[in-house]
CSV table of C-alpha atoms in Angstrom, one decimal:
chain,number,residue,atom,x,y,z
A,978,UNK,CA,-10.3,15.1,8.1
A,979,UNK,CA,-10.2,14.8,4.3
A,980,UNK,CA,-10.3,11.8,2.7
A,981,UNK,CA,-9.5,11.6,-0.9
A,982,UNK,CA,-8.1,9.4,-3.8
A,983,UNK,CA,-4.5,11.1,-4.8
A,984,UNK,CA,-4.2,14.2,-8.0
A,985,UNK,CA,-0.9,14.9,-9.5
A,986,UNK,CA,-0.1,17.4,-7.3
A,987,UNK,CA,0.3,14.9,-4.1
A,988,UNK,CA,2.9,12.6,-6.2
A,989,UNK,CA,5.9,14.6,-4.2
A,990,UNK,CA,4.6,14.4,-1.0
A,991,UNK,CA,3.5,10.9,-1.7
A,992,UNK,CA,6.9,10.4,-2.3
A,993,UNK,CA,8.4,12.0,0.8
A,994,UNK,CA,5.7,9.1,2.7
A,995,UNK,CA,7.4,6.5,0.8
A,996,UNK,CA,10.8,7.2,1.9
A,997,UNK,CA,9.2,7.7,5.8
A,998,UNK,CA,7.7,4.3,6.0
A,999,UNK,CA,11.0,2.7,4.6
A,1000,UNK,CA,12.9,4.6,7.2
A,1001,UNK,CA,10.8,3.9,9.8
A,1002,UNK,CA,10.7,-0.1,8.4
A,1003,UNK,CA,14.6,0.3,8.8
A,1004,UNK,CA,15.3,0.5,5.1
A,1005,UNK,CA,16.2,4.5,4.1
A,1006,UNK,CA,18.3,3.5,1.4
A,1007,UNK,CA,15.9,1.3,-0.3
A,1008,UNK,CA,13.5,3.1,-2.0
A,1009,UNK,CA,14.5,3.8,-5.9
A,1010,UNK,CA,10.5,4.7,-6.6
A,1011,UNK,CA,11.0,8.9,-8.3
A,1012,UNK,CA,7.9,11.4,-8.3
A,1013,UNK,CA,8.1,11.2,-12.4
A,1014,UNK,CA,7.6,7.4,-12.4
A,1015,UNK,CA,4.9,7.5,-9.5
A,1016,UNK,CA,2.9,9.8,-11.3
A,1017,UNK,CA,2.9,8.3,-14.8
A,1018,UNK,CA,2.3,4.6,-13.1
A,1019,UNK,CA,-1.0,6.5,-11.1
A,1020,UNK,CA,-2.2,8.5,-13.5
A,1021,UNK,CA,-1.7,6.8,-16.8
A,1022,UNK,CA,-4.6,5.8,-19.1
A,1023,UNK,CA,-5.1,2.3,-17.4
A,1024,UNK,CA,-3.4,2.7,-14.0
A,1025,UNK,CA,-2.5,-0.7,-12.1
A,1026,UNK,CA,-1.8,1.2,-8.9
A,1027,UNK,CA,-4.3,3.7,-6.8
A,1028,UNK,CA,-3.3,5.5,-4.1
A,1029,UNK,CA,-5.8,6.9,-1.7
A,1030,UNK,CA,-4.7,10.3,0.9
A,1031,UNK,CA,-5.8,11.6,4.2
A,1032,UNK,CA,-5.1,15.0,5.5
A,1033,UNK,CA,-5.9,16.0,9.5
A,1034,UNK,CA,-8.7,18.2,10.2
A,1035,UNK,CA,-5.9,20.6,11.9
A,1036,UNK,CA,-3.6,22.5,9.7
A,1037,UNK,CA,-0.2,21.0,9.8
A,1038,UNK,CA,3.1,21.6,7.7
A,1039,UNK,CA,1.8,18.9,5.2
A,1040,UNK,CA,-0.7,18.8,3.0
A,1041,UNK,CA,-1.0,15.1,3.5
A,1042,UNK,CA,-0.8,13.1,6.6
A,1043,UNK,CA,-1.1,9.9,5.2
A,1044,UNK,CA,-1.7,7.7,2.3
A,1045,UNK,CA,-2.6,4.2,1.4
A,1046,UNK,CA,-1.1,2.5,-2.1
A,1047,UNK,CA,-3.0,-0.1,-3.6
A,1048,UNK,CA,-3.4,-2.5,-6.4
A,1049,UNK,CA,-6.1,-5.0,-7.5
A,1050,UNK,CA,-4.9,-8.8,-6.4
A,1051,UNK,CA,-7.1,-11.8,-8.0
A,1052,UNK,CA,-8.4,-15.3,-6.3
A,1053,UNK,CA,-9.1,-17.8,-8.2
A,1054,UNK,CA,-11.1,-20.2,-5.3
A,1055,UNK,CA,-13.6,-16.4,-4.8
A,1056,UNK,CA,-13.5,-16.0,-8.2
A,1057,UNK,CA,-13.4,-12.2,-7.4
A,1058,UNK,CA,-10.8,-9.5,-7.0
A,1059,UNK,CA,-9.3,-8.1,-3.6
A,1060,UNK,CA,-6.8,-5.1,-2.9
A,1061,UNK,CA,-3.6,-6.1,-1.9
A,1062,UNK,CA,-2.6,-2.7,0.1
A,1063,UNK,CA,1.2,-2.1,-1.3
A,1064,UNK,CA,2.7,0.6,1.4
A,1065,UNK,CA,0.0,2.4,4.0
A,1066,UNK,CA,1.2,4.8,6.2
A,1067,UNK,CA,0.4,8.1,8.8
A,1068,UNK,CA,2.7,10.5,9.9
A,1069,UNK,CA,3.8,10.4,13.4
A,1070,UNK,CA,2.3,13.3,14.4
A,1071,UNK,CA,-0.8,12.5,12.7
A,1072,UNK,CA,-0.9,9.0,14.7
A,1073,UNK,CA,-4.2,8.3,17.2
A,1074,UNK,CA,-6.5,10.3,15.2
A,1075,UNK,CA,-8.3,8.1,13.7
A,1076,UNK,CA,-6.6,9.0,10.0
A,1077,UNK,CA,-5.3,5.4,9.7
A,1078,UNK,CA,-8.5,4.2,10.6
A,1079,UNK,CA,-10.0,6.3,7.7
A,1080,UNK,CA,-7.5,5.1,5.0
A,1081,UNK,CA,-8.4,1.6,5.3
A,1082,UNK,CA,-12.3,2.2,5.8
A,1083,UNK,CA,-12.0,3.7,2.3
A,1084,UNK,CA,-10.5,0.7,1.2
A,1085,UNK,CA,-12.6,-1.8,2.3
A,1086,UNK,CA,-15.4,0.4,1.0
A,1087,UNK,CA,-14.1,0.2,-2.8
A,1088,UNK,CA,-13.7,-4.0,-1.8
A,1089,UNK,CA,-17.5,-3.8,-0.5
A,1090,UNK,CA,-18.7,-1.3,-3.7
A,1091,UNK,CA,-17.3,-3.7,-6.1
A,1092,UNK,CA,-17.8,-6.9,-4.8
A,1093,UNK,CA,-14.1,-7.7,-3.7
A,1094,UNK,CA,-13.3,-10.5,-1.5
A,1095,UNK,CA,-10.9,-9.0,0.6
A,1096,UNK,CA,-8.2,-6.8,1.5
A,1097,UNK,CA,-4.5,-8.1,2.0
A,1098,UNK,CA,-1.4,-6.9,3.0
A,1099,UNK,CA,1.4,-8.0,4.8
A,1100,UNK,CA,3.2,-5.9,8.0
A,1101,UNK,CA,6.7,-6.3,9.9
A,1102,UNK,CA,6.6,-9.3,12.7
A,1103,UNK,CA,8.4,-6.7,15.0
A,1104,UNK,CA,5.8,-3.7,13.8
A,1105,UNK,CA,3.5,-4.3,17.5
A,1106,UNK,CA,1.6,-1.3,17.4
A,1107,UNK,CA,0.3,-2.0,13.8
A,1108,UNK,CA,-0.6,-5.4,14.4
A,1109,UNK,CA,-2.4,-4.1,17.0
A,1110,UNK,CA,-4.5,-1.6,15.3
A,1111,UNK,CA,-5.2,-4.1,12.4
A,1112,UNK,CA,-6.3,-6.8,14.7
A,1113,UNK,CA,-8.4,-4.3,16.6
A,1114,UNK,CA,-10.1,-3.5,12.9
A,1115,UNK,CA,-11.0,-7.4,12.6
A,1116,UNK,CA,-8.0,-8.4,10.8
A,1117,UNK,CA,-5.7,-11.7,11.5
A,1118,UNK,CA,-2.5,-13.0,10.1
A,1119,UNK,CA,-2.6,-15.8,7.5
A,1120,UNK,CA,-1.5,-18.7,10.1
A,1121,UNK,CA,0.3,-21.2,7.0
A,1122,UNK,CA,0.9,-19.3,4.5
A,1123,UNK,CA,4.4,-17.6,4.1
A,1124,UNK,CA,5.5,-14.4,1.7
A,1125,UNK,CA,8.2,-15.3,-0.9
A,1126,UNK,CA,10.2,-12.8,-3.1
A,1127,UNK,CA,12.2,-13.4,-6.0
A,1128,UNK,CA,14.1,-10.3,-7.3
A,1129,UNK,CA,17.5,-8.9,-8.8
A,1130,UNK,CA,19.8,-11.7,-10.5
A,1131,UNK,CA,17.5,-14.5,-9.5
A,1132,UNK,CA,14.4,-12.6,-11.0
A,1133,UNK,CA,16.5,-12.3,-13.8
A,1134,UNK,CA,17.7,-16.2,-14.2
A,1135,UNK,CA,14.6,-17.4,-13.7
A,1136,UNK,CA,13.1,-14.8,-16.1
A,1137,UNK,CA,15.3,-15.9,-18.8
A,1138,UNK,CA,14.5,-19.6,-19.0
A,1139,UNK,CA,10.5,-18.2,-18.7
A,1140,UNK,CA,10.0,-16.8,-22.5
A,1141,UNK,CA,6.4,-17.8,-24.0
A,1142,UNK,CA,6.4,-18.9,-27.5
A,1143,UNK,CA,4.4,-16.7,-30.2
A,1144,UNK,CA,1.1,-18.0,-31.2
């Protein structure tokens, strides 16, 4: 198995992962994410994103078999950073390997390298044989907190009354 943190050449097949996840989270029509602005949010001067890819020790059809996309979250109470883990996902075939296992190790190595707090993410309440690999790894659900989202014309209402003042 190689583990590795994405190149430029990957942002297609990175790509082709995104739209598998969605269809396999029952969205196929929602992704809008393009290979040109992948690669210039990853590899830009200051990226904000980081996106970490895993290829089987047997040769398959892909160059990749999975990848893991991450950004740095912040808690105020640690004081600290974390990585919130954005999408995170292994090819079917790929599955039982151990590959998904990998992915996240590499993560929680950057957390434990750079003195993050924690990892977060949040998975599907349907999505049992995840939740059972992550609470296998020593993870558990947040029991009172909830995820909110605010996008599209309410993003953009509430966006409107939100301008900061100069100076």
């Amino acid at each position: 198995m190689t583990l590795r943190n994405a190149v430029p050449a990957d942002v297609d097949e990175i790509i082709e992962l995104i739209h598998a996840l969605a269809a396999y989270e029952k969205e196929p029509d929602a992704v809008r994410n393009t290979p040109q602005r992948l690669h210039q949010l990853l590899f830009c001067e200051h990226p904000a994103i980081f996106c970490h890819v895993v290829e089987a020790p047997q040769a398959s059809a892909h160059r990749i078999d999975g990848f893991a996309l991450w950004f740095l979250n912040y808690s105020t109470w640690e004081g600290t950073h974390g990585i919130y883990l954005e999408d995170y996902y292994v090819r079917p075939h790929a599955r039982g390997k151990g590959l998904g296992t990998a992915l996240l190790a590499s993560l929680a190595a950057v957390a434990a390298q750079r003195g993050y707090a924690r990892i977060e993410w949040v998975v599907l309440k349907w999505n049992q044989p995840a939740i059972d690999v992550y609470q296998h790894m020593g993870a558990f659900p947040l029991q009172d907190w909830d995820t909110y989202r605010l996008t599209g014309d309410a993003l953009g209402a509430l966006a409107a009354r939100g301008q900061l003042s100069a100076g």
